[in-house]
Coordinates of C-alpha atoms and ligand atoms in Angstrom, one line a residue:
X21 CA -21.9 7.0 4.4
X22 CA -21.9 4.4 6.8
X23 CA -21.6 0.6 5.5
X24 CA -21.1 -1.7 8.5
X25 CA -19.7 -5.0 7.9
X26 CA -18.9 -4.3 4.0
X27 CA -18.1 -6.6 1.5
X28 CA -14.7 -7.0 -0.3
X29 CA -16.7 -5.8 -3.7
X30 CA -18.0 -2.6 -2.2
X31 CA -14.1 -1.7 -0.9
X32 CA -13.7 -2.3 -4.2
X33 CA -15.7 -0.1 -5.6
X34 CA -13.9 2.5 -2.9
X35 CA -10.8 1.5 -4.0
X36 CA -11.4 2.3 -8.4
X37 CA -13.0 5.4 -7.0
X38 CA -10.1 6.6 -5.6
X39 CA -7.1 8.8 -6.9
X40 CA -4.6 8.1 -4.5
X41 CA -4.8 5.4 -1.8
X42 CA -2.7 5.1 1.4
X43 CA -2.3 1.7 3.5
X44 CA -2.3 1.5 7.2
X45 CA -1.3 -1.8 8.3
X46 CA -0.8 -3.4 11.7
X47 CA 0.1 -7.0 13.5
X48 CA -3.2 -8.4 11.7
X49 CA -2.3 -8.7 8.5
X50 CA 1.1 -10.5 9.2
X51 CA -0.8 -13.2 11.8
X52 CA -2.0 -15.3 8.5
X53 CA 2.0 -15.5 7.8
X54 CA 2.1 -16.9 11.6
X55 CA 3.4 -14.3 13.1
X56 CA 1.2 -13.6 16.4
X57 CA -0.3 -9.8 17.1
X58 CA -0.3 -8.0 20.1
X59 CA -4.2 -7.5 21.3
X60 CA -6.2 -10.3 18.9
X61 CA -7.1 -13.2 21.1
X62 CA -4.2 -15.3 20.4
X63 CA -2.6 -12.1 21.0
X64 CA 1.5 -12.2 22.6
X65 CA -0.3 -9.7 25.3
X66 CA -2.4 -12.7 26.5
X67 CA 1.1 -14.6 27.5
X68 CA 3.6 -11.9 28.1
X69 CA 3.4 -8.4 29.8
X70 CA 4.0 -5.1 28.5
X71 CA 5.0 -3.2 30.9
X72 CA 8.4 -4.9 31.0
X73 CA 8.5 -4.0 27.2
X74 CA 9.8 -0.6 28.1
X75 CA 13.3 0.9 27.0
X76 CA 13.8 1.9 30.6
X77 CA 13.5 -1.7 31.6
X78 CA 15.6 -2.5 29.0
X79 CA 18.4 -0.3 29.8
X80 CA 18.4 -0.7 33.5
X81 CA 18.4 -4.5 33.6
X82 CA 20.7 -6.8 32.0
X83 CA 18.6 -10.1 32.8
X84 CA 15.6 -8.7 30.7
X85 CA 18.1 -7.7 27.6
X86 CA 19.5 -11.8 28.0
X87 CA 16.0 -12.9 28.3
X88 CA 14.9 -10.4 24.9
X89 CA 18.4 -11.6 23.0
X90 CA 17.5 -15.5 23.7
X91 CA 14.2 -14.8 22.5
X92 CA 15.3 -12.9 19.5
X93 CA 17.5 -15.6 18.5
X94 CA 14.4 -18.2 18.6
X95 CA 12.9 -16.5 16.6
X96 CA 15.2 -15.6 14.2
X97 CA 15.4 -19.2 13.6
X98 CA 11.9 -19.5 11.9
X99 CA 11.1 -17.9 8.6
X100 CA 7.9 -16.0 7.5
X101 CA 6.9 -15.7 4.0
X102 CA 4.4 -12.3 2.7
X103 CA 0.4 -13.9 2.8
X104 CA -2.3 -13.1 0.1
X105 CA -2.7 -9.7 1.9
X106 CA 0.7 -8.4 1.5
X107 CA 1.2 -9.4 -2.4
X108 CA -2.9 -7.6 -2.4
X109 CA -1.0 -4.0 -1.4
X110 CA 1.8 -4.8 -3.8
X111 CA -0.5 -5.6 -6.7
X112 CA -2.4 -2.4 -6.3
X113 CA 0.7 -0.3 -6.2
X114 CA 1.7 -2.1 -9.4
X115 CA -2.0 -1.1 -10.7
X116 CA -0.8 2.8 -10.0
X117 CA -3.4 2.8 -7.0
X118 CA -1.6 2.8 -4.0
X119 CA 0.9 5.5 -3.3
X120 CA 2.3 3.9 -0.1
X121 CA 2.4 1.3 2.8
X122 CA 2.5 2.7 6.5
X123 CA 2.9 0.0 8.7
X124 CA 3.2 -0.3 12.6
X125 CA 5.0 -3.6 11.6
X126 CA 8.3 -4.4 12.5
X127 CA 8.3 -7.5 10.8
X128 CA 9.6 -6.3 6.8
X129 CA 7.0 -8.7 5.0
X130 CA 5.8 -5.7 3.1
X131 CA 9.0 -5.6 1.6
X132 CA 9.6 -9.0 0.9
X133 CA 6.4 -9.2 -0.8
X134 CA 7.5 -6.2 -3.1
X135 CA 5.9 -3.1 -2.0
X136 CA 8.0 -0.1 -3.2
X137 CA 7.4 2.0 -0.6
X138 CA 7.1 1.1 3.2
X139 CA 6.8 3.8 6.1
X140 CA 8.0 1.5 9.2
X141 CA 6.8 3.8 12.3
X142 CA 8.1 0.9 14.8
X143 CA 11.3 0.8 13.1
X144 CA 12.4 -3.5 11.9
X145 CA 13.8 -6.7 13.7
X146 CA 16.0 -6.7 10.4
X147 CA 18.3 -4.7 12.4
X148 CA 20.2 -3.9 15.6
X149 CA 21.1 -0.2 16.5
X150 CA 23.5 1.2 19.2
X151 CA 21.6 3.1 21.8
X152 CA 24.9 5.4 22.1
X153 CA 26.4 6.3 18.8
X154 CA 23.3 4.9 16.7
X155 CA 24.9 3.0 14.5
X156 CA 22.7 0.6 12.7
X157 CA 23.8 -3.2 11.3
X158 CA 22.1 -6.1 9.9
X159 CA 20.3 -8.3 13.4
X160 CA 22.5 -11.3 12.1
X161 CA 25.4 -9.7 13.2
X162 CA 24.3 -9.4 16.8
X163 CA 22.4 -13.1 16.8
X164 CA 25.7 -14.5 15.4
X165 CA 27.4 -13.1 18.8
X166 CA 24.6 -14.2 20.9
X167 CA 25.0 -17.8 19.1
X168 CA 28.8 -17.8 20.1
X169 CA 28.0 -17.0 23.8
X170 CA 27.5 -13.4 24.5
X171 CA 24.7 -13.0 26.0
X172 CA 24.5 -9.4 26.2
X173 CA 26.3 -7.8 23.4
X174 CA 27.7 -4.4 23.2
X175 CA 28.6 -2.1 20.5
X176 CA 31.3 -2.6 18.5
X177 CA 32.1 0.2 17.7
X178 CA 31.6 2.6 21.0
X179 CA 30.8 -0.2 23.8
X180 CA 27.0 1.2 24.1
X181 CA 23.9 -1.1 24.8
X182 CA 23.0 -2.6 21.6
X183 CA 18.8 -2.8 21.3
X184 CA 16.7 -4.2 18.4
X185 CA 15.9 -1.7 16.1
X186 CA 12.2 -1.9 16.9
X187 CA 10.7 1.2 19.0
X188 CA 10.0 0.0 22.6
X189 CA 7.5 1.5 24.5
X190 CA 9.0 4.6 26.1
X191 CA 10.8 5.2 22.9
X192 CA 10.2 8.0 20.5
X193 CA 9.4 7.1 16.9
X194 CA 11.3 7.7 13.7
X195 CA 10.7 11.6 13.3
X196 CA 11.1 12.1 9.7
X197 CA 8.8 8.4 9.1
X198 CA 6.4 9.9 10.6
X199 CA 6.4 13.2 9.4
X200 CA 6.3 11.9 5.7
X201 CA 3.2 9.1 6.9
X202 CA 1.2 11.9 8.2
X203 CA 1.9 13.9 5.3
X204 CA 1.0 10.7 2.7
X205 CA -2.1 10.4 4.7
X206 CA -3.5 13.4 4.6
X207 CA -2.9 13.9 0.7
X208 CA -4.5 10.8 -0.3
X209 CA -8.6 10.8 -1.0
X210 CA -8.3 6.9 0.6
X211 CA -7.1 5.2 3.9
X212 CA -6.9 1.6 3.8
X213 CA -6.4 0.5 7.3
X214 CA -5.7 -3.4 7.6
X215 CA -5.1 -5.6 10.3
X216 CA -4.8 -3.0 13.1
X217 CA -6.7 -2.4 16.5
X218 CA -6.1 1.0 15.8
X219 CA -5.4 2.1 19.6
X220 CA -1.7 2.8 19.7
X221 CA -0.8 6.0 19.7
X222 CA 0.4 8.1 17.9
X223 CA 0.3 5.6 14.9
X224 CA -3.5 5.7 15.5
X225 CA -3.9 9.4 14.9
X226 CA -2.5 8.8 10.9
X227 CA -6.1 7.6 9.9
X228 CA -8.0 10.2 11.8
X229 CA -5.4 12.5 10.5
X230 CA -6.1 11.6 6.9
X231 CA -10.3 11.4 7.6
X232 CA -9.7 15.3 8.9
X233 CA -7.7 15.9 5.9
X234 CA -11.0 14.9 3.8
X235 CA -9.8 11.3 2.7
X236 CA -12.8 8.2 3.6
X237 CA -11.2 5.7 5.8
X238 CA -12.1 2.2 5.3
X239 CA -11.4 -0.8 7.5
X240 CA -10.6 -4.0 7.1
X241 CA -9.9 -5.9 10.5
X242 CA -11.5 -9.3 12.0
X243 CA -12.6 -7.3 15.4
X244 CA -14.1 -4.1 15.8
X245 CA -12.2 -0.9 16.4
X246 CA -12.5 2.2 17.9
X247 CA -12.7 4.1 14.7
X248 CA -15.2 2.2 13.1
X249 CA -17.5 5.4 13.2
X250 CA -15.9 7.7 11.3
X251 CA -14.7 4.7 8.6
X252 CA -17.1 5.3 5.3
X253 CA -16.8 1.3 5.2
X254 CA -15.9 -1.3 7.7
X255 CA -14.8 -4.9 6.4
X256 CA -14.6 -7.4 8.8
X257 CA -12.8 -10.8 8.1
X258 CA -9.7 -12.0 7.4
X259 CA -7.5 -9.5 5.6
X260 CA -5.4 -12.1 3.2
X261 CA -8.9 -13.3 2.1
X262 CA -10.6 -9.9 1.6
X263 CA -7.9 -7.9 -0.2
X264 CA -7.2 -11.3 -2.8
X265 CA -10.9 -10.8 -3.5
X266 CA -10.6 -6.7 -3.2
X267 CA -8.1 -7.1 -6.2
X268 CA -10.0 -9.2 -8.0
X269 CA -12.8 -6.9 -8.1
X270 CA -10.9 -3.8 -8.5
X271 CA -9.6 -5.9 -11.9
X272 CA -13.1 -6.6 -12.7
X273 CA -14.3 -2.9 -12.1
X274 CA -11.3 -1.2 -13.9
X275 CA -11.7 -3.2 -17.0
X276 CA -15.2 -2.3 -17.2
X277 CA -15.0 1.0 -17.5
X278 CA -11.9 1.1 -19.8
Ligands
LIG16 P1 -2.8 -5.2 17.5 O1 -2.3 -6.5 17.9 O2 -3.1 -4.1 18.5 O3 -4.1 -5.4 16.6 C1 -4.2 -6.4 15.6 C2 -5.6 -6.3 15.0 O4 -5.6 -7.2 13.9 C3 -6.6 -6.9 16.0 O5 -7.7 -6.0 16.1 C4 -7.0 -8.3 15.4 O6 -8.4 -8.5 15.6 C5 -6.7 -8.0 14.0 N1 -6.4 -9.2 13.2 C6 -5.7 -10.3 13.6 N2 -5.5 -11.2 12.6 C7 -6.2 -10.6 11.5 C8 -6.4 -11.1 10.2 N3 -5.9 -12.2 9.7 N4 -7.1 -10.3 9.4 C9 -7.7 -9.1 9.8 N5 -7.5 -8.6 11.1 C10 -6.7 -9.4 11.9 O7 -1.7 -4.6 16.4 P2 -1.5 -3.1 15.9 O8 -2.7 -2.4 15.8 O9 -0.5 -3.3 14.8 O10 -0.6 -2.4 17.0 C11 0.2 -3.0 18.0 C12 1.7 -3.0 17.7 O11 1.9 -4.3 17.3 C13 2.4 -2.2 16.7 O12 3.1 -1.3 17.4 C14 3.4 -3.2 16.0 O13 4.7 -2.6 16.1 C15 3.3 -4.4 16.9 N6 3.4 -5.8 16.4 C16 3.9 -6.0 15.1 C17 4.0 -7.3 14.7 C18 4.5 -7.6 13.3 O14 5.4 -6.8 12.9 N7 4.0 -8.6 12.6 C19 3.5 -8.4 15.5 C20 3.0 -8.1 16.8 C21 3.0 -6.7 17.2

């Protein structure tokens, strides 16, 4: 059934209906922490381009890796704390709800808030891997070198390009992540998709995966996506707000019928 612009009660009532539910999260639900998304109209698309976003750029040419260290080192400078719609996710795992959190974030909120289980397809900023031997290490190791003057730091280890250990475009994702998010997706009876356009591929295909698989897909987003029509129930609105309220009424509903 098709509910356009639901309320946070009626997810609710989706959500205490449910056996098993599985989260789908994108840049949306981390923008009421103040970290910016890609495509909503304050969007880091509207000021910077893609297309130079691509590993190939990023290997070939050592004034955009400078230019991507300085800016990583701005911003590891400022802090970002979990908002209402983060601690929501972790407060229905702790209600036995929610089985897992996918997320297209890079950002590690979800953690920080206290979700058990995160699926990051796009990989963290938390870290720095070589793009030879693959070693992974902590981003503060790298920024600390970048602080003290190199601008374009190398592996330690084996001398190879060291990159964020985000997925740039051009980059293949995380095999076994995404292997174990499909398979979460299409073994839970609910998809709870938050905060994402839900046009980047193939992250995209894990709720239409899951709505294949049998499971309802609801929405919660401020703009319209493309799969609004196959969603059994589309919230728009902003996500910290509706899932604080979701919760509530999942609460509410759950203690009724106990
Ligand atoms: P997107 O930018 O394509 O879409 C974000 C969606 O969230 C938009 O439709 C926007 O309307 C909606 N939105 C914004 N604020 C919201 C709010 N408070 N409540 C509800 N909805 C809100 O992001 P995406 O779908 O995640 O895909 C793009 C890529 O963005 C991913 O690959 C991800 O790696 C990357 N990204 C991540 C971060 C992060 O980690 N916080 C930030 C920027 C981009």
């Amino acid at each position: 059934m098709l509910w356009p612009m639901a309320t946070a009660e009626e997810l609710a009532h989706l959500i205490a209906d449910a056996r098993t539910v599985v989260a789908f999260t994108g840049a949306g639900i981390s923008t009421e922490s103040g970290i910016p998304d890609f495509r909503g109209p304050q969007g880091i698309w509207t000021k910077i381009d893609p297309n130079e976003f691509t590993i190939d750029n990023y290997v070939r040419n050592p004034d955009h890796r400078r230019r991507v260290w300085k800016m990583r080192i701005e911003r590891s400078t400022q802090t970002y704390e979990p908002n209402a719609a983060h601690r929501a996710l972790v407060d229905l795992e702790r209600m036995g709800i929610l089985s897992c959190v996918i997320t297209q974030n890079i950002d590690g909120l979800h953690q920080q808030a206290g979700s058990g289980r995160v699926l990051e397809l796009h990989g963290s900023w938390r870290t720095v891997k070589c793009l030879s031997c693959e070693r992974v290490e902590p981003a503060e190791i790298a920024y600390e070198r970048v602080a003290a003057g190199e601008e374009d730091p190398h592996c330690l280890a084996c001398g190879g390009l060291l990159k964020s250990g985000t997925v740039s475009f051009g980059e293949s994702l995380p095999e076994d992540v995404v292997e174990e998010a499909f398979m979460r997706a299409e073994s839970c009876d609910l998809l709870l998709a938050v905060g994402s356009s839900l046009v980047v591929y193939p992250a995209a295909g894990i709720p239409i995966a899951a709505v294949r698989a049998g499971a309802r897909l609801a929405i919660v987003n401020a703009e319209p996506t493309p799969l609004d029509d196959i969603a059994s129930l589309t919230v728009r609105g902003a996500a910290g707000t509706v899932l604080f309220d979701t919760v509530g009424d999942v609460l509410r509903l759950r203690g009724e019928r106990t």
